[in-house]
PDB file of C-alpha atoms in Angstrom:
ATOM      1  CA  UNK A   1      41.051 -39.447   1.732  1.00  0.00           C
ATOM      2  CA  UNK A   2      39.218 -37.853  -1.186  1.00  0.00           C
ATOM      3  CA  UNK A   3      36.651 -36.430   1.221  1.00  0.00           C
ATOM      4  CA  UNK A   4      39.448 -35.055   3.432  1.00  0.00           C
ATOM      5  CA  UNK A   5      40.975 -33.290   0.429  1.00  0.00           C
ATOM      6  CA  UNK A   6      37.604 -31.763  -0.445  1.00  0.00           C
ATOM      7  CA  UNK A   7      37.233 -30.498   3.109  1.00  0.00           C
ATOM      8  CA  UNK A   8      40.760 -29.071   3.142  1.00  0.00           C
ATOM      9  CA  UNK A   9      40.027 -27.262  -0.112  1.00  0.00           C
ATOM     10  CA  UNK A  10      36.693 -25.966   1.239  1.00  0.00           C
ATOM     11  CA  UNK A  11      38.464 -24.494   4.245  1.00  0.00           C
ATOM     12  CA  UNK A  12      41.491 -23.144   2.348  1.00  0.00           C
ATOM     13  CA  UNK A  13      39.285 -21.318  -0.146  1.00  0.00           C
ATOM     14  CA  UNK A  14      37.849 -19.269   2.722  1.00  0.00           C
ATOM     15  CA  UNK A  15      41.131 -17.688   3.757  1.00  0.00           C
ATOM     16  CA  UNK A  16      41.326 -13.935   3.261  1.00  0.00           C
ATOM     17  CA  UNK A  17      44.311 -11.871   2.124  1.00  0.00           C
ATOM     18  CA  UNK A  18      44.850 -10.700   5.709  1.00  0.00           C
ATOM     19  CA  UNK A  19      45.442 -14.278   6.862  1.00  0.00           C
ATOM     20  CA  UNK A  20      42.139 -14.716   8.654  1.00  0.00           C
ATOM     21  CA  UNK A  21      39.175 -16.818   7.477  1.00  0.00           C
ATOM     22  CA  UNK A  22      35.564 -16.005   6.587  1.00  0.00           C
ATOM     23  CA  UNK A  23      33.018 -18.740   5.857  1.00  0.00           C
ATOM     24  CA  UNK A  24      31.047 -16.695   3.310  1.00  0.00           C
ATOM     25  CA  UNK A  25      34.184 -15.969   1.265  1.00  0.00           C
ATOM     26  CA  UNK A  26      34.233 -12.189   1.476  1.00  0.00           C
ATOM     27  CA  UNK A  27      37.273 -10.293   2.707  1.00  0.00           C
ATOM     28  CA  UNK A  28      35.733 -10.001   6.164  1.00  0.00           C
ATOM     29  CA  UNK A  29      37.700 -12.390   8.373  1.00  0.00           C
ATOM     30  CA  UNK A  30      36.894 -12.903  12.021  1.00  0.00           C
ATOM     31  CA  UNK A  31      38.507 -14.637  14.998  1.00  0.00           C
ATOM     32  CA  UNK A  32      35.876 -17.377  15.312  1.00  0.00           C
ATOM     33  CA  UNK A  33      36.035 -18.520  11.695  1.00  0.00           C
ATOM     34  CA  UNK A  34      39.808 -18.428  11.839  1.00  0.00           C
ATOM     35  CA  UNK A  35      39.812 -20.755  14.835  1.00  0.00           C
ATOM     36  CA  UNK A  36      37.283 -23.116  13.232  1.00  0.00           C
ATOM     37  CA  UNK A  37      39.391 -23.248  10.075  1.00  0.00           C
ATOM     38  CA  UNK A  38      42.706 -23.880  11.822  1.00  0.00           C
ATOM     39  CA  UNK A  39      41.278 -26.407  14.283  1.00  0.00           C
ATOM     40  CA  UNK A  40      39.678 -28.326  11.416  1.00  0.00           C
ATOM     41  CA  UNK A  41      42.889 -28.250   9.397  1.00  0.00           C
ATOM     42  CA  UNK A  42      44.757 -29.528  12.475  1.00  0.00           C
ATOM     43  CA  UNK A  43      42.430 -32.542  12.633  1.00  0.00           C
ATOM     44  CA  UNK A  44      43.141 -33.131   8.948  1.00  0.00           C
ATOM     45  CA  UNK A  45      46.900 -32.713   9.520  1.00  0.00           C
ATOM     46  CA  UNK A  46      46.964 -29.754   7.155  1.00  0.00           C
ATOM     47  CA  UNK A  47      47.661 -26.612   9.220  1.00  0.00           C
ATOM     48  CA  UNK A  48      49.634 -24.232   7.000  1.00  0.00           C
ATOM     49  CA  UNK A  49      52.840 -22.575   8.139  1.00  0.00           C
ATOM     50  CA  UNK A  50      51.477 -19.072   7.627  1.00  0.00           C
ATOM     51  CA  UNK A  51      53.076 -16.038   9.321  1.00  0.00           C
ATOM     52  CA  UNK A  52      50.354 -13.827   7.818  1.00  0.00           C
ATOM     53  CA  UNK A  53      47.711 -15.665   9.831  1.00  0.00           C
ATOM     54  CA  UNK A  54      49.809 -15.295  12.979  1.00  0.00           C
ATOM     55  CA  UNK A  55      50.140 -11.568  12.396  1.00  0.00           C
ATOM     56  CA  UNK A  56      46.379 -11.290  11.846  1.00  0.00           C
ATOM     57  CA  UNK A  57      45.621 -13.082  15.112  1.00  0.00           C
ATOM     58  CA  UNK A  58      47.992 -10.868  17.115  1.00  0.00           C
ATOM     59  CA  UNK A  59      46.001  -7.749  16.093  1.00  0.00           C
ATOM     60  CA  UNK A  60      43.143  -8.746  18.428  1.00  0.00           C
ATOM     61  CA  UNK A  61      45.047  -8.477  21.721  1.00  0.00           C
ATOM     62  CA  UNK A  62      45.104  -5.178  23.567  1.00  0.00           C
ATOM     63  CA  UNK A  63      48.177  -3.704  25.166  1.00  0.00           C
ATOM     64  CA  UNK A  64      47.043  -4.813  28.648  1.00  0.00           C
ATOM     65  CA  UNK A  65      46.760  -8.431  27.497  1.00  0.00           C
ATOM     66  CA  UNK A  66      42.970  -8.433  27.258  1.00  0.00           C
ATOM     67  CA  UNK A  67      40.592  -9.023  24.348  1.00  0.00           C
ATOM     68  CA  UNK A  68      37.287  -7.443  23.417  1.00  0.00           C
ATOM     69  CA  UNK A  69      35.302 -10.387  24.845  1.00  0.00           C
ATOM     70  CA  UNK A  70      35.679 -13.978  26.021  1.00  0.00           C
ATOM     71  CA  UNK A  71      34.734 -15.524  22.671  1.00  0.00           C
ATOM     72  CA  UNK A  72      37.306 -13.501  20.754  1.00  0.00           C
ATOM     73  CA  UNK A  73      40.002 -14.115  23.354  1.00  0.00           C
ATOM     74  CA  UNK A  74      39.373 -17.846  23.285  1.00  0.00           C
ATOM     75  CA  UNK A  75      39.360 -18.026  19.509  1.00  0.00           C
ATOM     76  CA  UNK A  76      42.560 -16.015  19.147  1.00  0.00           C
ATOM     77  CA  UNK A  77      44.558 -17.791  21.869  1.00  0.00           C
ATOM     78  CA  UNK A  78      43.587 -21.229  20.701  1.00  0.00           C
ATOM     79  CA  UNK A  79      44.185 -20.369  17.060  1.00  0.00           C
ATOM     80  CA  UNK A  80      47.628 -19.012  17.941  1.00  0.00           C
ATOM     81  CA  UNK A  81      48.575 -22.232  19.709  1.00  0.00           C
ATOM     82  CA  UNK A  82      47.332 -24.276  16.762  1.00  0.00           C
ATOM     83  CA  UNK A  83      49.546 -22.145  14.505  1.00  0.00           C
ATOM     84  CA  UNK A  84      52.596 -22.693  16.709  1.00  0.00           C
ATOM     85  CA  UNK A  85      52.393 -19.288  18.396  1.00  0.00           C
ATOM     86  CA  UNK A  86      51.402 -17.720  21.706  1.00  0.00           C
ATOM     87  CA  UNK A  87      49.839 -14.401  22.698  1.00  0.00           C
ATOM     88  CA  UNK A  88      52.431 -11.631  22.706  1.00  0.00           C
ATOM     89  CA  UNK A  89      51.207 -10.496  26.129  1.00  0.00           C
ATOM     90  CA  UNK A  90      50.331 -12.955  28.935  1.00  0.00           C
ATOM     91  CA  UNK A  91      46.504 -12.974  29.171  1.00  0.00           C
ATOM     92  CA  UNK A  92      46.413 -14.886  32.488  1.00  0.00           C
ATOM     93  CA  UNK A  93      45.269 -11.879  34.552  1.00  0.00           C
ATOM     94  CA  UNK A  94      42.461 -11.084  32.120  1.00  0.00           C
ATOM     95  CA  UNK A  95      41.326 -14.733  31.910  1.00  0.00           C
ATOM     96  CA  UNK A  96      41.288 -15.271  35.685  1.00  0.00           C
ATOM     97  CA  UNK A  97      39.466 -11.971  36.292  1.00  0.00           C
ATOM     98  CA  UNK A  98      36.605 -13.225  34.116  1.00  0.00           C
ATOM     99  CA  UNK A  99      36.542 -16.789  35.437  1.00  0.00           C
ATOM    100  CA  UNK A 100      33.581 -16.303  37.780  1.00  0.00           C
ATOM    101  CA  UNK A 101      30.939 -18.728  39.067  1.00  0.00           C
ATOM    102  CA  UNK A 102      28.135 -18.998  36.480  1.00  0.00           C
ATOM    103  CA  UNK A 103      24.736 -17.602  37.352  1.00  0.00           C
ATOM    104  CA  UNK A 104      21.432 -16.830  35.675  1.00  0.00           C
ATOM    105  CA  UNK A 105      22.339 -13.146  35.380  1.00  0.00           C
ATOM    106  CA  UNK A 106      25.682 -13.839  33.701  1.00  0.00           C
ATOM    107  CA  UNK A 107      24.360 -15.952  30.843  1.00  0.00           C
ATOM    108  CA  UNK A 108      25.826 -14.727  27.515  1.00  0.00           C
ATOM    109  CA  UNK A 109      23.246 -13.033  25.274  1.00  0.00           C
ATOM    110  CA  UNK A 110      21.639 -15.489  22.846  1.00  0.00           C
ATOM    111  CA  UNK A 111      23.816 -18.307  24.203  1.00  0.00           C
ATOM    112  CA  UNK A 112      22.554 -21.859  24.224  1.00  0.00           C
ATOM    113  CA  UNK A 113      24.499 -22.567  27.410  1.00  0.00           C
ATOM    114  CA  UNK A 114      24.685 -20.912  30.812  1.00  0.00           C
ATOM    115  CA  UNK A 115      28.185 -22.335  31.129  1.00  0.00           C
ATOM    116  CA  UNK A 116      29.632 -21.231  27.783  1.00  0.00           C
ATOM    117  CA  UNK A 117      32.006 -18.549  29.025  1.00  0.00           C
ATOM    118  CA  UNK A 118      33.202 -20.558  32.004  1.00  0.00           C
ATOM    119  CA  UNK A 119      33.860 -23.515  29.702  1.00  0.00           C
ATOM    120  CA  UNK A 120      35.909 -21.352  27.326  1.00  0.00           C
ATOM    121  CA  UNK A 121      37.895 -19.784  30.139  1.00  0.00           C
ATOM    122  CA  UNK A 122      38.706 -23.056  31.901  1.00  0.00           C
ATOM    123  CA  UNK A 123      39.720 -24.561  28.587  1.00  0.00           C
ATOM    124  CA  UNK A 124      42.009 -21.585  27.988  1.00  0.00           C
ATOM    125  CA  UNK A 125      43.637 -22.109  31.386  1.00  0.00           C
ATOM    126  CA  UNK A 126      44.359 -25.706  30.469  1.00  0.00           C
ATOM    127  CA  UNK A 127      45.616 -24.761  27.009  1.00  0.00           C
ATOM    128  CA  UNK A 128      47.934 -21.992  28.247  1.00  0.00           C
ATOM    129  CA  UNK A 129      49.042 -23.668  31.490  1.00  0.00           C
ATOM    130  CA  UNK A 130      47.401 -21.062  33.721  1.00  0.00           C
ATOM    131  CA  UNK A 131      47.000 -22.162  37.355  1.00  0.00           C
ATOM    132  CA  UNK A 132      43.503 -21.526  38.740  1.00  0.00           C
ATOM    133  CA  UNK A 133      43.494 -20.546  42.467  1.00  0.00           C
ATOM    134  CA  UNK A 134      41.882 -23.205  44.670  1.00  0.00           C
ATOM    135  CA  UNK A 135      39.237 -20.833  46.056  1.00  0.00           C
ATOM    136  CA  UNK A 136      38.142 -19.936  42.535  1.00  0.00           C
ATOM    137  CA  UNK A 137      37.976 -23.635  41.604  1.00  0.00           C
ATOM    138  CA  UNK A 138      35.798 -24.351  44.640  1.00  0.00           C
ATOM    139  CA  UNK A 139      33.444 -21.455  43.882  1.00  0.00           C
ATOM    140  CA  UNK A 140      32.994 -22.434  40.218  1.00  0.00           C
ATOM    141  CA  UNK A 141      32.493 -26.125  40.988  1.00  0.00           C
ATOM    142  CA  UNK A 142      29.869 -25.281  43.626  1.00  0.00           C
ATOM    143  CA  UNK A 143      28.002 -22.985  41.235  1.00  0.00           C
ATOM    144  CA  UNK A 144      28.005 -25.514  38.392  1.00  0.00           C
ATOM    145  CA  UNK A 145      26.695 -28.281  40.666  1.00  0.00           C
ATOM    146  CA  UNK A 146      23.792 -26.090  41.696  1.00  0.00           C
ATOM    147  CA  UNK A 147      22.493 -26.426  38.151  1.00  0.00           C
ATOM    148  CA  UNK A 148      22.423 -30.214  38.245  1.00  0.00           C
ATOM    149  CA  UNK A 149      18.896 -31.648  38.085  1.00  0.00           C
ATOM    150  CA  UNK A 150      17.351 -34.901  39.305  1.00  0.00           C
ATOM    151  CA  UNK A 151      17.642 -36.294  35.756  1.00  0.00           C
ATOM    152  CA  UNK A 152      21.463 -36.008  36.267  1.00  0.00           C
ATOM    153  CA  UNK A 153      21.813 -33.427  33.498  1.00  0.00           C
ATOM    154  CA  UNK A 154      22.813 -29.780  33.885  1.00  0.00           C
ATOM    155  CA  UNK A 155      21.256 -26.537  32.680  1.00  0.00           C
ATOM    156  CA  UNK A 156      18.917 -23.645  33.303  1.00  0.00           C
ATOM    157  CA  UNK A 157      15.974 -23.806  33.623  1.00  0.00           C
ATOM    158  CA  UNK A 158      16.179 -27.514  32.723  1.00  0.00           C
ATOM    159  CA  UNK A 159      18.841 -29.966  31.570  1.00  0.00           C
ATOM    160  CA  UNK A 160      20.101 -29.781  27.974  1.00  0.00           C
ATOM    161  CA  UNK A 161      22.732 -31.795  26.149  1.00  0.00           C
ATOM    162  CA  UNK A 162      24.787 -28.674  25.377  1.00  0.00           C
ATOM    163  CA  UNK A 163      24.838 -27.406  28.948  1.00  0.00           C
ATOM    164  CA  UNK A 164      25.523 -30.874  30.316  1.00  0.00           C
ATOM    165  CA  UNK A 165      28.513 -31.216  27.986  1.00  0.00           C
ATOM    166  CA  UNK A 166      29.858 -27.828  29.093  1.00  0.00           C
ATOM    167  CA  UNK A 167      29.256 -28.495  32.792  1.00  0.00           C
ATOM    168  CA  UNK A 168      31.002 -31.872  32.749  1.00  0.00           C
ATOM    169  CA  UNK A 169      34.000 -30.442  30.855  1.00  0.00           C
ATOM    170  CA  UNK A 170      34.295 -27.599  33.375  1.00  0.00           C
ATOM    171  CA  UNK A 171      34.085 -29.936  36.362  1.00  0.00           C
ATOM    172  CA  UNK A 172      36.679 -32.287  34.862  1.00  0.00           C
ATOM    173  CA  UNK A 173      39.057 -29.400  34.114  1.00  0.00           C
ATOM    174  CA  UNK A 174      38.767 -28.229  37.743  1.00  0.00           C
ATOM    175  CA  UNK A 175      39.526 -31.685  39.158  1.00  0.00           C
ATOM    176  CA  UNK A 176      36.037 -32.688  40.221  1.00  0.00           C
ATOM    177  CA  UNK A 177      35.280 -36.437  39.923  1.00  0.00           C
ATOM    178  CA  UNK A 178      32.732 -36.236  37.111  1.00  0.00           C
ATOM    179  CA  UNK A 179      31.799 -39.903  37.343  1.00  0.00           C
ATOM    180  CA  UNK A 180      30.113 -39.131  40.656  1.00  0.00           C
ATOM    181  CA  UNK A 181      27.638 -36.838  38.862  1.00  0.00           C
ATOM    182  CA  UNK A 182      25.882 -39.878  37.400  1.00  0.00           C
ATOM    183  CA  UNK A 183      25.220 -37.960  34.195  1.00  0.00           C
ATOM    184  CA  UNK A 184      25.394 -41.044  31.968  1.00  0.00           C
ATOM    185  CA  UNK A 185      21.735 -41.475  32.910  1.00  0.00           C
ATOM    186  CA  UNK A 186      20.885 -38.150  31.276  1.00  0.00           C
ATOM    187  CA  UNK A 187      22.964 -38.965  28.211  1.00  0.00           C
ATOM    188  CA  UNK A 188      21.049 -42.225  27.815  1.00  0.00           C
ATOM    189  CA  UNK A 189      17.774 -40.274  27.908  1.00  0.00           C
ATOM    190  CA  UNK A 190      19.089 -38.091  25.068  1.00  0.00           C
ATOM    191  CA  UNK A 191      20.188 -41.031  22.913  1.00  0.00           C
ATOM    192  CA  UNK A 192      18.101 -41.475  19.778  1.00  0.00           C
ATOM    193  CA  UNK A 193      18.219 -44.335  17.239  1.00  0.00           C
ATOM    194  CA  UNK A 194      17.759 -41.959  14.294  1.00  0.00           C
ATOM    195  CA  UNK A 195      19.779 -38.871  15.194  1.00  0.00           C
ATOM    196  CA  UNK A 196      22.316 -40.026  17.768  1.00  0.00           C
ATOM    197  CA  UNK A 197      21.786 -37.415  20.483  1.00  0.00           C
ATOM    198  CA  UNK A 198      18.934 -34.952  21.032  1.00  0.00           C
ATOM    199  CA  UNK A 199      19.021 -31.495  22.572  1.00  0.00           C
ATOM    200  CA  UNK A 200      16.670 -32.690  25.294  1.00  0.00           C
ATOM    201  CA  UNK A 201      15.080 -36.116  25.720  1.00  0.00           C
ATOM    202  CA  UNK A 202      12.395 -37.069  23.195  1.00  0.00           C
ATOM    203  CA  UNK A 203      12.483 -33.766  21.278  1.00  0.00           C
ATOM    204  CA  UNK A 204      13.405 -33.973  17.591  1.00  0.00           C
ATOM    205  CA  UNK A 205      15.002 -33.020  15.265  1.00  0.00           C
ATOM    206  CA  UNK A 206      18.630 -32.841  16.363  1.00  0.00           C
ATOM    207  CA  UNK A 207      21.303 -30.581  14.937  1.00  0.00           C
ATOM    208  CA  UNK A 208      25.038 -30.931  14.645  1.00  0.00           C
ATOM    209  CA  UNK A 209      25.740 -28.944  17.818  1.00  0.00           C
ATOM    210  CA  UNK A 210      23.660 -31.456  19.796  1.00  0.00           C
ATOM    211  CA  UNK A 211      25.561 -34.393  18.342  1.00  0.00           C
ATOM    212  CA  UNK A 212      28.869 -32.688  19.137  1.00  0.00           C
ATOM    213  CA  UNK A 213      27.812 -31.861  22.711  1.00  0.00           C
ATOM    214  CA  UNK A 214      26.592 -35.394  23.381  1.00  0.00           C
ATOM    215  CA  UNK A 215      29.850 -36.851  22.150  1.00  0.00           C
ATOM    216  CA  UNK A 216      31.860 -34.338  24.192  1.00  0.00           C
ATOM    217  CA  UNK A 217      29.974 -35.389  27.312  1.00  0.00           C
ATOM    218  CA  UNK A 218      30.644 -39.039  26.486  1.00  0.00           C
ATOM    219  CA  UNK A 219      34.306 -38.242  26.033  1.00  0.00           C
ATOM    220  CA  UNK A 220      34.571 -36.550  29.419  1.00  0.00           C
ATOM    221  CA  UNK A 221      32.801 -39.452  31.139  1.00  0.00           C
ATOM    222  CA  UNK A 222      34.498 -42.225  29.196  1.00  0.00           C
ATOM    223  CA  UNK A 223      31.100 -43.487  28.055  1.00  0.00           C
ATOM    224  CA  UNK A 224      31.097 -45.396  24.767  1.00  0.00           C
ATOM    225  CA  UNK A 225      27.469 -44.801  23.771  1.00  0.00           C
ATOM    226  CA  UNK A 226      25.614 -47.351  21.624  1.00  0.00           C
ATOM    227  CA  UNK A 227      24.469 -44.503  19.355  1.00  0.00           C
ATOM    228  CA  UNK A 228      27.953 -43.420  18.246  1.00  0.00           C
ATOM    229  CA  UNK A 229      27.391 -45.158  14.923  1.00  0.00           C
ATOM    230  CA  UNK A 230      24.225 -43.121  14.420  1.00  0.00           C
ATOM    231  CA  UNK A 231      26.203 -39.989  15.282  1.00  0.00           C
ATOM    232  CA  UNK A 232      28.762 -40.826  12.590  1.00  0.00           C
ATOM    233  CA  UNK A 233      25.984 -41.425  10.095  1.00  0.00           C
ATOM    234  CA  UNK A 234      24.290 -38.119  10.998  1.00  0.00           C
ATOM    235  CA  UNK A 235      27.581 -36.277  10.472  1.00  0.00           C
ATOM    236  CA  UNK A 236      28.147 -38.028   7.153  1.00  0.00           C
ATOM    237  CA  UNK A 237      24.797 -36.767   5.879  1.00  0.00           C
ATOM    238  CA  UNK A 238      25.662 -33.223   6.976  1.00  0.00           C
ATOM    239  CA  UNK A 239      28.622 -33.084   4.572  1.00  0.00           C
ATOM    240  CA  UNK A 240      27.928 -31.269   1.312  1.00  0.00           C
ATOM    241  CA  UNK A 241      29.485 -31.759  -2.114  1.00  0.00           C
ATOM    242  CA  UNK A 242      31.898 -28.878  -1.515  1.00  0.00           C
ATOM    243  CA  UNK A 243      33.486 -30.736   1.407  1.00  0.00           C
ATOM    244  CA  UNK A 244      32.089 -28.565   4.160  1.00  0.00           C
ATOM    245  CA  UNK A 245      29.433 -29.516   6.699  1.00  0.00           C
ATOM    246  CA  UNK A 246      25.967 -28.067   7.271  1.00  0.00           C
ATOM    247  CA  UNK A 247      24.131 -27.880  10.593  1.00  0.00           C
ATOM    248  CA  UNK A 248      21.408 -30.325   9.635  1.00  0.00           C
ATOM    249  CA  UNK A 249      20.781 -33.445   7.588  1.00  0.00           C
ATOM    250  CA  UNK A 250      17.836 -31.587   6.085  1.00  0.00           C
ATOM    251  CA  UNK A 251      19.974 -29.176   4.108  1.00  0.00           C
ATOM    252  CA  UNK A 252      21.455 -25.708   4.490  1.00  0.00           C
ATOM    253  CA  UNK A 253      24.778 -24.102   3.745  1.00  0.00           C
ATOM    254  CA  UNK A 254      28.091 -25.389   5.017  1.00  0.00           C
ATOM    255  CA  UNK A 255      29.971 -23.191   7.486  1.00  0.00           C
ATOM    256  CA  UNK A 256      33.398 -23.308   9.044  1.00  0.00           C
ATOM    257  CA  UNK A 257      31.817 -23.663  12.484  1.00  0.00           C
ATOM    258  CA  UNK A 258      29.767 -26.694  11.518  1.00  0.00           C
ATOM    259  CA  UNK A 259      32.729 -28.218   9.717  1.00  0.00           C
ATOM    260  CA  UNK A 260      34.721 -27.839  12.929  1.00  0.00           C
ATOM    261  CA  UNK A 261      31.922 -29.404  15.018  1.00  0.00           C
ATOM    262  CA  UNK A 262      31.631 -32.339  12.639  1.00  0.00           C
ATOM    263  CA  UNK A 263      35.345 -33.091  12.464  1.00  0.00           C
ATOM    264  CA  UNK A 264      35.835 -32.678  16.194  1.00  0.00           C
ATOM    265  CA  UNK A 265      32.929 -35.014  16.960  1.00  0.00           C
ATOM    266  CA  UNK A 266      34.309 -37.670  14.591  1.00  0.00           C
ATOM    267  CA  UNK A 267      37.767 -37.330  16.176  1.00  0.00           C
ATOM    268  CA  UNK A 268      36.349 -37.783  19.691  1.00  0.00           C
ATOM    269  CA  UNK A 269      34.422 -40.918  18.669  1.00  0.00           C
ATOM    270  CA  UNK A 270      37.537 -42.339  17.065  1.00  0.00           C
ATOM    271  CA  UNK A 271      39.599 -41.600  20.177  1.00  0.00           C
ATOM    272  CA  UNK A 272      37.033 -43.235  22.480  1.00  0.00           C
ATOM    273  CA  UNK A 273      36.906 -46.302  20.227  1.00  0.00           C
ATOM    274  CA  UNK A 274      40.716 -46.542  20.229  1.00  0.00           C
ATOM    275  CA  UNK A 275      40.811 -46.176  24.024  1.00  0.00           C
ATOM    276  CA  UNK A 276      38.206 -48.911  24.614  1.00  0.00           C
ATOM    277  CA  UNK A 277      40.561 -51.917  24.332  1.00  0.00           C
ATOM    278  CA  UNK A 278      43.043 -50.270  26.693  1.00  0.00           C
ATOM    279  CA  UNK A 279      40.318 -49.675  29.280  1.00  0.00           C
ATOM    280  CA  UNK A 280      39.297 -53.330  29.092  1.00  0.00           C
ATOM    281  CA  UNK A 281      42.869 -54.614  29.287  1.00  0.00           C
ATOM    282  CA  UNK A 282      43.445 -52.433  32.352  1.00  0.00           C
ATOM    283  CA  UNK A 283      40.439 -54.032  34.032  1.00  0.00           C
ATOM    284  CA  UNK A 284      38.233 -50.951  33.767  1.00  0.00           C
ATOM    285  CA  UNK A 285      34.686 -51.614  32.653  1.00  0.00           C
ATOM    286  CA  UNK A 286      33.679 -49.492  29.706  1.00  0.00           C
ATOM    287  CA  UNK A 287      30.236 -48.037  30.269  1.00  0.00           C
ATOM    288  CA  UNK A 288      28.123 -48.769  27.227  1.00  0.00           C
ATOM    289  CA  UNK A 289      24.627 -50.195  27.252  1.00  0.00           C
ATOM    290  CA  UNK A 290      24.346 -51.128  30.897  1.00  0.00           C
TER     291      UNK A 290
END
């Protein structure tokens, strides 16, 4: 509980006068940090009732319902929902117009995942209750499956833990039976007794985003990995004295993004652990070390 209070204070101290948040504590808020802050506070049951933040978030939407880019639109819409609000203008048309099959040429600049934008857009559809046309679902599913490799992971040019996590989440959101992908085999190859999950098999060190992606993939598949304890330990060592979380166990500054990744990963592990007895009582085998 003391650690939770330290983390809440770390986040709260990074709120700007405009209502937004900025991890380096200048009056330069942005949509991403505001989402990371509010999502983290939600996990800690400490989201403030703050109309100033709601007003700040509404400034990002254009009069036609669009946003400057997918990342901003996702951050704003999700942050609004976390704050008890909604976009003033229905963004469904804008979201669906951008929900296109992923391809090599559409990879976001400097992105670690070919599927990042599609993942964000499908998650927004689920969040806002936007129905995705069946032909669009079919096209996106087909495109994602084309990037599945013989090792059962997903990615371009080879499988990575981040892209596999995104791909599985997209497929699940679109109604594809993700268990048929067999991707637990790839997750097992990425398991590591020291770090938890690696970016790609047998390549160290790992960073917080790799731990988060591995756990997200486990959550989608319902796979209770034997390295979840190592993941928790890794995350624990990423927490700094100020309550925030750094990207690595080897040091560095805490950020709102890494704090969000850490808290979300811990929450997913806890949820999977809580679900395990129910799966067993229902007669469903929980995939662990087999």
